[in-house]
Amino acid sequence: MNSVNLVGRLTKDVELKKTQTGLSVATFTVAVNRRQPKDAQEKQADFISCVAWIGSAEYLENYSIKGSMVGIEGKIQS
């Protein structure tokens, strides 16, 4: 099963574009903190590139800014 849930912060404002057929597509990056041992000196994060389509894309563009905490549910494609 290809399913992923992420919680993190937007690294910059969401970029919204339209396809030739008029569909909305948003691209953005989410910084997700890694679990750290208690004695760790500095926090580490993974930076995950994401794509949202149609209504989700428009909602993100309208209601989120750099630094916003977001929850993402989807699938991984590489």
Short mmCIF file of C-alpha atoms in Angstrom, two decimals:
data_model
loop_
_atom_site.label_atom_id
_atom_site.label_comp_id
_atom_site.label_asym_id
_atom_site.label_seq_id
_atom_site.Cartn_x
_atom_site.Cartn_y
_atom_site.Cartn_z
CA MET A 1 0.00 0.00 0.00
CA ASN A 2 1.42 3.39 -0.98
CA SER A 3 0.17 5.83 1.66
CA VAL A 4 1.94 8.66 3.49
CA ASN A 5 0.96 11.15 6.20
CA LEU A 6 3.19 14.17 6.85
CA VAL A 7 2.99 17.01 9.34
CA GLY A 8 5.37 19.90 8.88
CA ARG A 9 5.83 23.52 7.92
CA LEU A 10 5.83 25.14 4.49
CA THR A 11 9.31 26.29 3.53
CA LYS A 12 7.96 29.03 1.23
CA ASP A 13 4.65 30.27 -0.13
CA VAL A 14 2.68 27.82 -2.29
CA GLU A 15 3.07 28.27 -6.07
CA LEU A 16 -0.24 27.91 -7.92
CA LYS A 17 -0.35 27.36 -11.69
CA LYS A 18 -2.99 26.30 -14.20
CA THR A 19 -2.65 23.49 -16.72
CA GLN A 20 -3.59 24.05 -20.38
CA THR A 21 -7.00 22.54 -19.60
CA GLY A 22 -7.54 24.94 -16.68
CA LEU A 23 -6.85 22.62 -13.74
CA SER A 24 -5.17 24.18 -10.70
CA VAL A 25 -1.90 22.64 -9.55
CA ALA A 26 0.13 23.77 -6.55
CA THR A 27 3.74 22.94 -5.77
CA PHE A 28 5.28 23.38 -2.35
CA THR A 29 7.86 21.94 0.03
CA VAL A 30 7.17 20.73 3.57
CA ALA A 31 9.89 20.58 6.24
CA VAL A 32 9.23 17.56 8.47
CA ASN A 33 11.23 17.29 11.70
CA ARG A 34 13.03 14.02 12.36
CA ARG A 35 12.76 12.25 15.69
CA GLN A 36 15.82 13.04 17.77
CA PRO A 37 17.40 11.42 20.79
CA LYS A 38 17.07 13.53 23.93
CA ASP A 39 20.78 14.39 23.92
CA ALA A 40 20.81 15.63 20.28
CA GLN A 41 22.47 19.03 19.82
CA GLU A 42 20.45 20.34 16.87
CA LYS A 43 17.20 19.42 15.17
CA GLN A 44 17.16 17.83 11.73
CA ALA A 45 14.42 17.92 9.11
CA ASP A 46 13.54 16.26 5.85
CA PHE A 47 12.35 18.49 3.00
CA ILE A 48 9.56 16.85 1.01
CA SER A 49 8.45 18.23 -2.37
CA CYS A 50 4.67 18.03 -2.79
CA VAL A 51 2.02 18.60 -5.47
CA ALA A 52 -1.68 19.30 -4.85
CA TRP A 53 -4.42 19.40 -7.46
CA ILE A 54 -7.68 21.29 -8.10
CA GLY A 55 -9.53 22.27 -4.88
CA SER A 56 -6.70 21.32 -2.54
CA ALA A 57 -4.28 23.40 -4.60
CA GLU A 58 -6.51 26.48 -4.51
CA TYR A 59 -7.21 26.10 -0.78
CA LEU A 60 -3.49 25.88 0.06
CA GLU A 61 -2.69 28.92 -2.07
CA ASN A 62 -5.46 30.99 -0.46
CA TYR A 63 -5.06 30.01 3.20
CA SER A 64 -1.41 29.18 3.84
CA ILE A 65 1.85 31.09 3.90
CA LYS A 66 5.52 30.30 4.49
CA GLY A 67 5.88 28.72 7.94
CA SER A 68 2.29 27.46 8.15
CA MET A 69 1.86 24.05 9.79
CA VAL A 70 0.20 21.66 7.34
CA GLY A 71 -0.93 18.04 7.39
CA ILE A 72 -0.57 16.13 4.14
CA GLU A 73 -2.13 12.80 3.22
CA GLY A 74 -1.24 11.21 -0.08
CA LYS A 75 1.05 8.81 -1.91
CA ILE A 76 4.74 8.87 -2.78
CA GLN A 77 5.88 9.04 -6.41
CA SER A 78 9.53 9.18 -7.39
#
